[in-house]
Coordinates of C-alpha atoms in Angstrom, one line a residue:
Chain A
M183 CA 6.7 5.9 -54.8
L184 CA 10.1 5.6 -53.2
Q185 CA 12.8 8.0 -54.3
T186 CA 16.0 9.5 -53.0
A187 CA 18.2 12.3 -54.2
D188 CA 21.8 13.0 -53.3
L189 CA 21.7 10.9 -50.1
Q190 CA 24.7 11.0 -47.8
F191 CA 25.2 9.8 -44.3
S192 CA 28.2 9.4 -42.1
Y193 CA 28.7 7.8 -38.7
D194 CA 30.8 9.6 -36.1
N195 CA 34.4 10.1 -37.3
Q196 CA 34.0 8.0 -40.4
P197 CA 34.0 8.8 -44.0
A198 CA 30.7 9.7 -45.5
L199 CA 28.7 7.1 -47.3
Q200 CA 27.4 8.3 -50.6
F201 CA 24.3 6.5 -52.0
P202 CA 23.1 6.3 -55.6
D203 CA 19.7 7.9 -56.3
I204 CA 16.8 5.6 -56.2
Q205 CA 13.5 5.7 -58.1
C206 CA 11.1 2.9 -57.4
G207 CA 7.6 3.1 -59.0
K208 CA 4.4 1.9 -57.4
G209 CA 4.1 -1.8 -57.2
E210 CA 7.6 -2.4 -58.5
H211 CA 9.9 -5.0 -57.0
W212 CA 13.5 -4.0 -56.6
L213 CA 16.7 -5.7 -55.4
L214 CA 19.4 -3.7 -53.7
L215 CA 22.7 -5.6 -53.8
G216 CA 25.9 -4.9 -51.9
Q217 CA 28.7 -6.5 -50.0
S218 CA 28.8 -6.4 -46.2
G219 CA 29.9 -3.0 -45.0
S220 CA 28.7 -1.2 -48.1
G221 CA 26.0 0.6 -46.1
K222 CA 23.0 -1.6 -47.1
T223 CA 21.5 -1.5 -43.7
T224 CA 22.3 2.2 -43.3
L225 CA 20.5 2.9 -46.6
L226 CA 17.5 0.8 -45.5
H227 CA 17.3 2.8 -42.2
L228 CA 17.5 6.0 -44.1
L229 CA 14.6 4.9 -46.4
G230 CA 12.6 3.8 -43.4
G231 CA 13.2 7.1 -41.6
L232 CA 15.0 5.3 -38.8
L233 CA 18.1 7.5 -39.5
T234 CA 18.2 11.1 -40.7
P235 CA 20.6 11.8 -43.6
Q236 CA 23.2 14.5 -43.4
K237 CA 22.5 15.5 -46.9
G238 CA 19.8 14.8 -49.6
H239 CA 16.3 13.6 -49.0
V240 CA 14.0 10.6 -49.0
E241 CA 10.5 10.7 -50.4
V242 CA 7.9 8.0 -49.7
G243 CA 4.6 8.3 -51.6
G244 CA 5.2 12.0 -52.1
T245 CA 6.0 12.7 -48.5
A246 CA 9.5 14.0 -47.8
L247 CA 10.6 12.2 -44.5
G248 CA 12.9 15.1 -43.6
T249 CA 10.0 17.5 -43.3
L250 CA 8.3 15.4 -40.6
S251 CA 8.8 15.7 -36.9
S252 CA 10.2 12.8 -35.0
A253 CA 6.9 11.6 -33.7
S254 CA 5.0 12.0 -36.9
R255 CA 7.8 10.3 -38.8
D256 CA 7.3 7.3 -36.5
R257 CA 3.6 7.3 -37.2
F258 CA 4.1 7.7 -40.9
R259 CA 6.4 4.7 -40.9
G260 CA 4.0 2.7 -39.0
Q261 CA 1.2 3.4 -41.5
H262 CA 3.1 3.5 -44.8
I263 CA 6.3 1.5 -44.5
G264 CA 6.6 -2.2 -43.6
I265 CA 10.0 -3.3 -42.5
I266 CA 11.3 -6.9 -42.3
F267 CA 14.5 -7.6 -40.6
Q268 CA 17.1 -10.3 -41.1
K269 CA 16.1 -11.9 -37.8
A270 CA 12.5 -11.7 -36.8
H271 CA 12.0 -10.0 -33.4
F272 CA 8.7 -9.7 -31.4
V273 CA 7.4 -8.3 -28.2
K274 CA 8.1 -11.5 -26.2
S275 CA 5.3 -11.2 -23.7
L276 CA 2.6 -11.0 -26.4
T277 CA 1.1 -13.7 -28.6
V278 CA 1.4 -13.7 -32.4
E279 CA -2.0 -12.2 -32.7
E280 CA -1.3 -9.5 -30.0
N281 CA 2.0 -8.6 -31.8
L282 CA 0.1 -7.9 -34.9
M283 CA -2.6 -6.0 -33.1
L284 CA 0.1 -3.9 -31.5
A285 CA 1.4 -3.1 -35.0
Q286 CA -2.0 -1.8 -35.9
K287 CA -2.5 0.1 -32.7
L288 CA 0.9 1.8 -32.6
A289 CA 0.5 2.9 -36.2
G290 CA -2.8 4.5 -35.2
M291 CA -4.8 2.2 -37.4
K292 CA -8.0 0.4 -36.6
I293 CA -7.5 -2.9 -35.0
S294 CA -8.9 -5.6 -37.3
K295 CA -8.6 -9.2 -36.1
E296 CA -10.2 -10.3 -39.3
R297 CA -7.3 -8.9 -41.3
I298 CA -4.8 -10.5 -38.9
V299 CA -6.4 -13.9 -39.2
Q300 CA -6.7 -13.7 -43.0
L301 CA -3.1 -12.6 -43.4
L302 CA -1.7 -15.3 -41.2
E303 CA -3.7 -17.9 -43.0
Q304 CA -2.4 -16.7 -46.4
L305 CA 1.1 -17.2 -44.9
N306 CA 0.3 -20.6 -43.6
V307 CA 0.7 -19.7 -40.0
G308 CA -3.0 -19.2 -39.1
H309 CA -2.8 -22.0 -36.5
K310 CA -0.2 -20.0 -34.6
L311 CA -2.5 -17.2 -33.8
R312 CA -2.3 -17.6 -30.0
A313 CA 1.3 -19.0 -29.9
Q314 CA 4.1 -17.2 -28.1
P315 CA 6.5 -16.0 -30.9
D316 CA 9.5 -17.6 -29.1
R317 CA 7.9 -21.0 -29.6
L318 CA 7.8 -20.7 -33.4
S319 CA 10.4 -22.1 -35.8
Q320 CA 12.7 -19.8 -37.7
G321 CA 10.6 -20.1 -40.9
E322 CA 7.4 -19.5 -39.0
Q323 CA 8.9 -16.5 -37.2
Q324 CA 9.9 -15.0 -40.6
R325 CA 6.4 -15.5 -41.9
V326 CA 4.8 -13.8 -38.9
A327 CA 7.3 -10.9 -39.4
I328 CA 6.2 -10.6 -43.0
A329 CA 2.6 -10.6 -41.8
R330 CA 3.4 -7.8 -39.3
A331 CA 5.1 -5.7 -42.1
L332 CA 2.0 -6.2 -44.2
V333 CA -0.8 -5.8 -41.7
N334 CA -1.3 -2.1 -42.2
Q335 CA -1.3 -2.4 -46.0
P336 CA 1.8 -0.3 -46.5
D337 CA 2.9 1.6 -49.7
V338 CA 6.4 0.4 -49.4
I339 CA 7.9 -2.8 -48.0
L340 CA 11.6 -2.8 -47.0
A341 CA 13.2 -6.2 -46.4
D342 CA 16.7 -6.3 -44.8
E343 CA 18.5 -9.6 -45.7
P344 CA 15.2 -11.6 -45.3
T345 CA 16.8 -14.8 -46.8
S346 CA 20.3 -14.8 -45.6
A347 CA 19.6 -17.1 -42.7
L348 CA 17.5 -19.5 -44.7
D349 CA 18.2 -22.6 -46.8
D350 CA 17.4 -22.7 -50.5
V351 CA 13.9 -24.1 -50.1
N352 CA 12.9 -21.6 -47.5
C353 CA 14.7 -18.8 -49.4
T354 CA 12.6 -19.4 -52.5
E355 CA 9.4 -19.7 -50.4
V356 CA 10.0 -16.4 -48.5
I357 CA 10.7 -14.5 -51.7
N358 CA 7.6 -16.0 -53.3
L359 CA 5.6 -14.9 -50.3
L360 CA 7.1 -11.4 -50.3
E361 CA 6.3 -10.9 -54.0
R362 CA 2.8 -12.4 -53.7
E363 CA 1.9 -10.4 -50.7
S364 CA 3.3 -7.1 -51.9
N365 CA 1.3 -7.6 -55.1
A366 CA -1.7 -8.3 -53.0
V367 CA -1.6 -4.9 -51.3
G368 CA 0.0 -3.1 -54.3
A369 CA 3.1 -2.2 -52.4
T370 CA 6.5 -1.3 -53.7
L371 CA 9.0 -4.0 -52.6
L372 CA 12.7 -3.3 -52.0
V373 CA 14.8 -6.2 -50.9
V374 CA 18.3 -5.4 -49.6
T375 CA 20.7 -8.3 -49.6
H376 CA 24.1 -9.7 -50.4
D377 CA 22.5 -13.0 -51.2
G378 CA 23.5 -14.0 -54.7
R379 CA 20.6 -16.5 -55.0
L380 CA 18.2 -13.6 -55.4
K381 CA 19.9 -12.0 -58.4
E382 CA 17.9 -14.2 -60.9
R383 CA 14.6 -13.3 -59.3
F384 CA 14.6 -9.5 -59.7
G385 CA 14.7 -7.7 -63.0
K386 CA 15.2 -4.3 -61.3
Q387 CA 18.5 -4.1 -59.4
I388 CA 20.6 -1.4 -57.7
K389 CA 24.2 -2.0 -56.8
L390 CA 26.0 -0.3 -54.0
Chain B
M72 CA 11.3 -6.6 -10.1
L73 CA 9.7 -8.8 -7.4
L74 CA 12.3 -7.6 -4.8
S75 CA 11.5 -4.0 -5.5
L76 CA 7.8 -4.7 -5.1
V77 CA 8.3 -6.5 -1.8
L78 CA 10.5 -3.7 -0.5
F79 CA 8.1 -1.1 -1.6
A80 CA 5.1 -2.9 0.0
L81 CA 7.1 -3.3 3.2
G82 CA 8.0 0.4 3.4
V83 CA 4.5 1.6 2.7
G84 CA 3.0 -1.0 5.0
L85 CA 5.3 0.0 7.9
I86 CA 4.5 3.7 7.6
S87 CA 0.8 3.1 7.2
L88 CA 0.8 0.8 10.3
L89 CA 2.6 3.4 12.3
L90 CA 0.1 6.0 11.3
L91 CA -2.8 3.7 12.1
L92 CA -1.4 2.7 15.5
S93 CA -0.4 6.2 16.7
Q94 CA -3.6 7.8 15.4
Q95 CA -5.9 5.2 17.1
L96 CA -3.8 5.2 20.3
Q97 CA -4.0 8.9 20.6
E98 CA -7.7 8.9 19.8
K99 CA -8.3 6.4 22.5
F100 CA -6.2 8.2 25.1
D101 CA -7.8 11.5 24.2
K102 CA -11.3 10.2 24.4
N103 CA -10.6 8.6 27.8
L104 CA -9.3 11.9 29.3
A105 CA -13.0 12.3 30.1
G106 CA -12.6 15.8 31.5
V107 CA -10.7 14.6 34.5
D108 CA -8.4 17.4 35.8
L109 CA -6.6 15.6 38.6
V110 CA -6.2 12.0 39.8
I111 CA -5.4 11.6 43.5
G112 CA -4.0 8.3 44.8
A113 CA -1.2 6.7 46.6
K114 CA 2.4 7.8 46.1
G115 CA 4.3 6.3 43.2
S116 CA 4.7 6.9 39.5
P117 CA 2.2 9.6 38.3
L118 CA 2.0 8.0 34.9
Q119 CA 1.2 4.7 36.5
L120 CA -1.5 6.3 38.6
I121 CA -3.1 7.7 35.5
L122 CA -2.8 4.5 33.5
C123 CA -4.2 2.4 36.3
N124 CA -7.2 4.5 37.3
M125 CA -8.2 6.2 34.1
Y126 CA -7.1 3.9 31.3
H127 CA -7.2 0.7 33.4
I128 CA -4.0 -0.6 31.9
D129 CA -1.4 -0.6 34.7
A130 CA -1.5 -1.8 38.3
P131 CA -2.4 0.5 41.2
T132 CA 0.3 2.5 43.0
G133 CA -1.3 1.5 46.3
N134 CA -4.4 2.2 48.4
V135 CA -5.6 5.4 50.0
P136 CA -7.5 5.3 53.2
I137 CA -10.9 7.2 53.2
S138 CA -9.6 9.2 56.2
A139 CA -6.8 10.6 54.0
A140 CA -9.1 11.3 51.1
R141 CA -11.7 12.9 53.3
P142 CA -11.2 16.5 52.3
F143 CA -11.6 15.7 48.6
L144 CA -14.8 13.8 49.2
N145 CA -16.4 16.8 50.9
P146 CA -19.2 17.8 48.5
N147 CA -18.7 21.4 49.7
H148 CA -15.1 21.6 48.7
P149 CA -14.5 25.1 47.2
L150 CA -12.5 24.0 44.2
I151 CA -13.7 20.5 43.4
K152 CA -16.8 20.0 41.3
T153 CA -16.8 16.2 41.6
A154 CA -14.5 13.6 43.0
V155 CA -15.3 10.1 41.8
P156 CA -13.8 7.3 43.9
V157 CA -12.2 4.4 42.1
S158 CA -11.3 1.0 43.7
V159 CA -9.6 -1.6 41.5
G160 CA -7.9 -4.8 42.2
D161 CA -10.3 -7.5 41.2
N162 CA -11.4 -8.9 37.9
Y163 CA -13.8 -11.3 36.2
K164 CA -12.2 -13.2 33.3
G165 CA -9.7 -10.4 32.9
Y166 CA -12.2 -7.6 32.9
R167 CA -11.7 -5.2 35.8
I168 CA -14.2 -4.8 38.5
V169 CA -14.3 -1.1 39.5
G170 CA -15.8 0.1 42.8
T171 CA -17.1 3.6 42.2
D172 CA -20.3 5.6 42.2
Y173 CA -22.8 6.7 39.6
R174 CA -20.9 9.9 38.8
I175 CA -18.3 7.9 36.8
L176 CA -21.1 7.5 34.1
D177 CA -21.1 11.3 33.7
L178 CA -17.4 11.4 33.3
Y179 CA -17.5 9.1 30.3
E180 CA -20.9 10.3 29.1
A181 CA -22.2 6.7 29.5
S182 CA -25.8 5.7 30.0
I183 CA -27.6 2.6 30.9
G184 CA -28.5 0.5 27.8
E185 CA -30.3 -2.4 29.3
G186 CA -31.5 -3.3 32.8
A187 CA -30.7 -0.8 35.6
L188 CA -27.7 0.5 37.5
W189 CA -26.5 -1.3 40.6
E190 CA -28.4 -0.5 43.7
K191 CA -27.0 -2.7 46.4
T192 CA -23.7 -4.3 47.3
F193 CA -22.8 -7.2 45.0
E194 CA -24.8 -5.7 42.2
V195 CA -22.9 -4.8 39.0
T196 CA -23.5 -2.9 35.8
I197 CA -21.2 -4.0 33.0
G198 CA -19.8 -2.2 30.0
A199 CA -21.1 -3.0 26.5
G200 CA -17.7 -4.6 25.5
V201 CA -17.7 -6.9 28.6
A202 CA -21.3 -8.0 27.9
A203 CA -20.5 -8.8 24.3
D204 CA -17.3 -10.6 25.0
L205 CA -18.3 -12.6 28.0
K206 CA -21.9 -13.1 26.8
L207 CA -23.3 -11.8 30.1
S208 CA -26.8 -10.6 30.4
V209 CA -28.9 -9.1 33.0
G210 CA -29.5 -11.4 35.9
D211 CA -26.3 -13.5 35.4
K212 CA -24.1 -14.2 38.4
F213 CA -20.3 -14.6 38.7
F214 CA -17.5 -14.8 41.3
S215 CA -14.7 -12.2 41.0
S216 CA -11.1 -13.1 41.2
H217 CA -8.2 -11.2 42.8
G218 CA -5.8 -9.3 40.6
F219 CA -6.2 -8.3 37.0
I220 CA -5.9 -11.7 35.2
M221 CA -8.2 -14.6 35.5
D222 CA -6.9 -17.1 38.0
D223 CA -9.2 -19.7 39.5
D224 CA -7.0 -20.1 42.6
L225 CA -7.6 -16.5 43.4
A226 CA -11.3 -16.6 43.0
H227 CA -13.4 -15.0 45.7
D228 CA -15.8 -17.9 45.7
D229 CA -16.3 -17.7 49.4
A230 CA -17.9 -14.4 49.0
D231 CA -21.4 -13.8 47.5
P232 CA -21.5 -13.8 43.7
F233 CA -22.0 -10.6 41.8
V234 CA -25.3 -10.1 40.0
V235 CA -25.5 -8.2 36.7
T236 CA -28.3 -5.7 37.0
G237 CA -27.6 -3.7 33.8
I238 CA -25.5 -3.2 30.7
L239 CA -24.3 0.2 29.6
A240 CA -24.8 1.5 26.1
P241 CA -21.6 1.4 24.1
T242 CA -19.5 4.6 24.3
G243 CA -16.2 3.7 22.6
A244 CA -14.4 4.7 25.8
V245 CA -12.7 2.5 28.3
I246 CA -15.9 2.2 30.4
D247 CA -17.1 -0.3 27.8
Q248 CA -14.5 -2.7 29.1
L249 CA -15.3 -2.3 32.8
I250 CA -17.5 -4.0 35.4
L251 CA -18.9 -1.2 37.6
T252 CA -20.2 -1.6 41.1
N253 CA -20.3 0.4 44.3
T254 CA -17.1 0.8 46.4
Q255 CA -18.7 -1.2 49.2
S256 CA -18.9 -4.3 47.1
I257 CA -15.1 -4.3 46.7
W258 CA -14.7 -4.0 50.5
A259 CA -17.3 -6.7 51.2
V260 CA -15.5 -9.2 48.9
H261 CA -12.3 -8.7 50.8
D262 CA -13.9 -8.7 54.2
H263 CA -14.7 -12.4 53.7
E264 CA -11.1 -13.0 52.7
A265 CA -9.7 -11.3 55.8
S266 CA -12.1 -13.0 58.2
D267 CA -11.7 -16.5 56.9
D268 CA -9.2 -17.6 59.5
A269 CA -10.8 -15.6 62.3
D270 CA -13.9 -17.7 62.0
D271 CA -15.8 -14.6 62.9
E272 CA -19.5 -15.6 62.9
A273 CA -20.5 -12.1 63.5
H274 CA -19.3 -11.1 60.0
E275 CA -22.1 -13.0 58.4
H276 CA -23.7 -10.7 55.9
D277 CA -22.2 -7.7 57.7
H278 CA -21.3 -6.3 54.3
Y279 CA -24.8 -5.2 54.2
A280 CA -23.8 -3.0 57.0
Y281 CA -22.0 -0.9 54.4
G282 CA -25.5 0.3 53.5
D283 CA -26.6 1.0 49.9
V284 CA -25.4 3.3 47.2
H285 CA -26.6 6.3 49.0
T286 CA -24.4 5.8 52.0
S287 CA -21.5 8.2 52.0
L288 CA -18.0 6.7 51.9
L289 CA -17.1 9.1 54.7
E290 CA -18.8 6.8 57.2
F291 CA -16.1 4.2 56.7
P292 CA -12.8 6.1 57.5
D293 CA -10.8 2.9 57.9
Q294 CA -11.6 1.5 54.5
D295 CA -9.4 2.1 51.4
I296 CA -10.0 3.2 47.8
T297 CA -7.4 3.2 45.0
A298 CA -7.9 6.8 43.7
L299 CA -10.1 9.7 43.2
L300 CA -10.9 11.2 39.7
V301 CA -11.3 14.9 40.3
Q302 CA -13.0 17.5 38.2
F303 CA -12.4 21.1 39.3
K304 CA -15.0 23.9 39.2
M305 CA -12.4 25.9 37.3
R306 CA -8.7 25.6 36.7
N307 CA -6.7 28.4 38.3
F308 CA -3.6 28.9 40.4
Q309 CA -5.5 27.6 43.5
T310 CA -6.0 24.3 41.8
L311 CA -2.3 24.2 40.8
N312 CA -1.4 25.0 44.4
M313 CA -3.7 22.3 45.6
Q314 CA -1.9 19.7 43.4
R315 CA 1.5 20.9 44.6
S316 CA 0.5 20.8 48.2
I317 CA -1.0 17.3 48.0
N318 CA 2.3 16.1 46.5
E319 CA 4.5 17.9 49.0
N320 CA 2.5 17.8 52.3
T321 CA 0.5 14.5 52.3
D322 CA 1.1 10.8 51.8
L323 CA -1.0 11.2 48.6
Q324 CA -0.1 11.9 45.1
A325 CA -2.0 14.1 42.6
A326 CA -1.3 13.8 38.9
T327 CA -2.7 15.7 35.9
P328 CA -3.9 13.3 33.2
A329 CA -3.2 15.6 30.2
I330 CA 0.4 16.2 31.3
E331 CA 1.1 12.6 31.9
I332 CA -0.4 11.4 28.7
N333 CA 1.6 14.0 26.8
R334 CA 4.7 12.7 28.5
L335 CA 3.7 9.2 27.3
Y336 CA 3.2 10.5 23.8
S337 CA 6.6 12.0 23.7
M338 CA 8.2 8.8 25.0
M339 CA 6.3 6.7 22.4
G340 CA 7.2 9.4 19.8
L341 CA 10.9 8.5 20.1
G342 CA 10.3 4.9 19.1
E343 CA 7.8 6.0 16.5
D344 CA 10.4 8.4 14.9
A345 CA 13.0 5.6 14.8
L346 CA 10.5 3.2 13.1
R347 CA 9.4 5.9 10.7
A348 CA 13.0 6.7 9.7
L349 CA 13.5 2.9 9.1
A350 CA 10.4 2.8 7.0
L351 CA 11.6 5.8 5.0
V352 CA 15.0 4.1 4.4
I353 CA 13.2 1.0 3.2
I354 CA 11.1 3.0 0.8
F355 CA 14.2 4.8 -0.5
V356 CA 16.0 1.5 -1.0
S357 CA 12.9 0.1 -2.8
G358 CA 12.8 3.2 -5.0
L359 CA 16.4 2.6 -5.8
S360 CA 15.7 -1.0 -6.6
V361 CA 12.9 -0.1 -8.9
F362 CA 15.3 2.3 -10.7
I363 CA 18.0 -0.4 -11.0
S364 CA 15.6 -3.1 -12.2
L365 CA 14.0 -0.8 -14.8
Y366 CA 17.4 0.4 -15.9
S367 CA 18.8 -3.0 -16.4
S368 CA 15.7 -4.4 -18.0
L369 CA 16.1 -1.8 -20.6
K370 CA 19.1 -3.6 -22.0
E371 CA 17.1 -6.8 -22.6
R372 CA 14.1 -4.9 -23.9
K373 CA 16.0 -2.5 -26.0
Y374 CA 15.1 -4.4 -29.2
E375 CA 11.4 -4.6 -28.3
L376 CA 11.3 -0.9 -27.7
A377 CA 13.1 -0.2 -31.0
L378 CA 10.6 -2.5 -32.7
M379 CA 7.7 -0.5 -31.3
R380 CA 9.3 2.6 -32.7
V381 CA 9.5 0.9 -36.1
M382 CA 5.8 0.0 -35.8
G383 CA 4.9 3.6 -35.3
S384 CA 5.2 4.4 -31.7
S385 CA 6.7 7.9 -31.0
P386 CA 9.6 8.5 -28.6
G387 CA 7.1 10.1 -26.2
K388 CA 5.0 7.0 -26.0
I389 CA 8.1 4.9 -25.2
F390 CA 8.9 7.4 -22.4
L391 CA 5.3 7.1 -21.1
L392 CA 5.5 3.3 -21.2
I393 CA 8.5 3.1 -18.9
V394 CA 7.1 5.8 -16.6
L395 CA 3.8 3.9 -16.4
E396 CA 5.7 0.8 -15.5
G397 CA 7.3 2.6 -12.6
L398 CA 4.0 4.0 -11.5
L399 CA 2.3 0.6 -11.8
L400 CA 5.0 -0.9 -9.6
A401 CA 4.5 1.8 -7.0
L402 CA 0.7 1.4 -7.1
I403 CA 0.8 -2.4 -6.7
G404 CA 3.4 -2.0 -3.9
Y405 CA 1.2 0.6 -2.2
I406 CA -1.9 -1.7 -2.4
I407 CA 0.1 -4.7 -1.1
G408 CA 1.5 -2.5 1.7
M409 CA -2.0 -1.3 2.6
V410 CA -3.3 -4.8 2.8
L411 CA -0.4 -5.7 5.0
S412 CA -0.8 -2.8 7.3
H413 CA -4.5 -3.0 7.7
G414 CA -4.4 -6.7 8.0
S415 CA -1.8 -6.7 10.7
M416 CA -3.6 -3.8 12.4
E417 CA -6.7 -6.0 12.6
I418 CA -4.6 -8.9 14.0
L419 CA -2.9 -6.5 16.5
A420 CA -6.3 -5.2 17.5
G421 CA -7.2 -8.7 18.7
F422 CA -4.1 -8.8 20.9
M423 CA -4.6 -5.3 22.1
K424 CA -8.1 -6.1 23.0
S425 CA -7.2 -9.0 25.1
S426 CA -4.2 -7.4 26.9
Y427 CA -5.2 -3.8 27.1
R428 CA -9.0 -3.9 26.9
Y429 CA -8.9 -1.4 24.1
S430 CA -10.7 -1.9 20.8
F431 CA -8.7 -1.0 17.7
S432 CA -9.6 -1.6 14.1
G433 CA -7.9 -2.3 10.9
A434 CA -10.9 -1.0 8.9
V435 CA -10.0 2.6 9.5
F436 CA -8.5 4.7 6.7
L437 CA -6.7 7.9 7.2
R438 CA -6.2 11.0 5.1
E439 CA -2.5 10.5 5.6
E440 CA -2.7 7.3 3.6
L441 CA -3.8 9.3 0.6
Y442 CA -0.6 11.4 1.0
L443 CA 1.3 8.2 1.3
L444 CA -0.2 7.1 -2.1
A445 CA 0.9 10.4 -3.6
A446 CA 4.4 9.9 -2.2
A447 CA 4.5 6.3 -3.4
L448 CA 3.5 7.3 -6.9
G449 CA 6.1 10.2 -6.8
I450 CA 8.8 7.7 -5.9
G451 CA 7.7 5.4 -8.7
F452 CA 7.9 8.3 -11.1
I453 CA 11.3 9.5 -10.0
A454 CA 12.7 5.9 -10.2
A455 CA 11.3 5.5 -13.7
V456 CA 12.1 8.9 -15.2
I457 CA 15.8 8.4 -15.9
P458 CA 15.4 4.9 -17.5
A459 CA 12.4 6.4 -19.4
I460 CA 14.5 9.2 -20.8
Q461 CA 17.2 6.7 -21.7
A462 CA 14.6 4.6 -23.6
R463 CA 13.2 7.6 -25.4
N464 CA 16.6 8.8 -26.6
A465 CA 17.8 5.3 -27.6
D466 CA 19.3 5.1 -31.1
I467 CA 16.9 2.6 -32.7
S468 CA 18.9 2.3 -35.9
A469 CA 22.0 1.1 -34.0
T470 CA 20.0 -1.3 -31.9
L471 CA 18.3 -2.8 -35.0
A472 CA 21.6 -3.0 -36.9
E473 CA 23.5 -4.8 -34.2
A474 CA 20.8 -7.4 -33.6

């Protein structure tokens, strides 16, 4: 479902980062561990098509990202890849519901309020439907961000340090949610982190 | 963002107001040229002569004795088709009472709407605007007042009252704002005044000695009029010579309305140009301010825009989004500006009506205002295009990584 070969990327005037090849099957849960500065975020951006590698290629669900034009890569990402960031960000002027509708709309999917309501309820934030995202607590924001990543039923979910800002209780809860929800849509989950607490939770691990 | 909007609305509003004003003013002036080729009156400013006797704005340059105007009143004059006498100097509640004869109706293509034209001395026929504003109807009586503004101390209440015999149909020309009577009525009003102290019993009702509307003014060589509105049979070098010889060889003055009005336009044009330049500067500054505010707001929205890319929006869509924002600002600014200009035109129209007796309107829309819309949208687009390119080319990976 998610595979890379011979992936290499370098920022301006810096030594090239070489990444190990990745092979994640459909519905599998993977942990990508690495210290700060090891290129975790860079790899996640390469996998999500936010960056273009200098060498090698990324394939998501049989589509090589490098063969897509910039605009169709954006659309492909919107439809097939859900990304969760360390800190949840939203379009500030829109409500929670509108943010999720925007995610459907921008990906070119049909807008389904039903799906949005159901998803938010699963994540225990159904009552925040019409709230401004700024007004939510950290934990609630992270749940809405997960809902946004899942709303288009993606094939692959990429999570960048989803737990590093959370305490142990919330950490466990978020990981539980991520596993449960990716199982629910049958998505491949890849969590990128330096958070040692997660080591026990994932059988399949990659080290950078 | 609000500042740019206000500036934009101000610039658009100012330009639109200028367009409205100058267009309506020119239309009024042109309409009231009324085919008059020459105005003959007392010496003084030619522009004042025209403004007083044709547009009824300014004060008279002075009076002309019938004896001096005699040659032009001759119905067999070889060059003159008509010469309509005009006597001004009195008003009723600010509306000018004009002593003249029936031919003034032909000049302005006016016709009687209700009642009849004046037949005798102290009978008046009023313009549609006067009737509507003062709520006068046929049969009403009033006393005139000396000068051009209402002043009870100057009322001619010792003379007989005027009687309204008819109301003209509306024309849109200045005649709507006039009270018309025969020339003799004006004389009769002032006869009373002059003879008050003399205690001259013989003057009792001697104004009827002026006869009726069919009596020629030429029978009263000692009386005055203010001006003559002249139409030539045809314009040629003889008519030009006539104008020159009046100005050089007599105590009278002859002025050509079209020339004087063009002179007025060019004088107004200077002020108009300055205001227009000011409005353009305001619009330019507002365009700049739209640019700056869009550009600086990109910094705070950088993450939102990157997020939209993550959610599937293409760089082209981001570009469009920012451009649309610029266009929307311009459109809202334009609409506010239009409301401002047409609103203030409507308010101005009220003032102009009371001080100049001209009716203007804020409910008129011009083709130029469509061009103004295009220009406004153009400025909105130009102001937005650089920030939009910036947003389109933003490095979303770097933005997301640093947050």
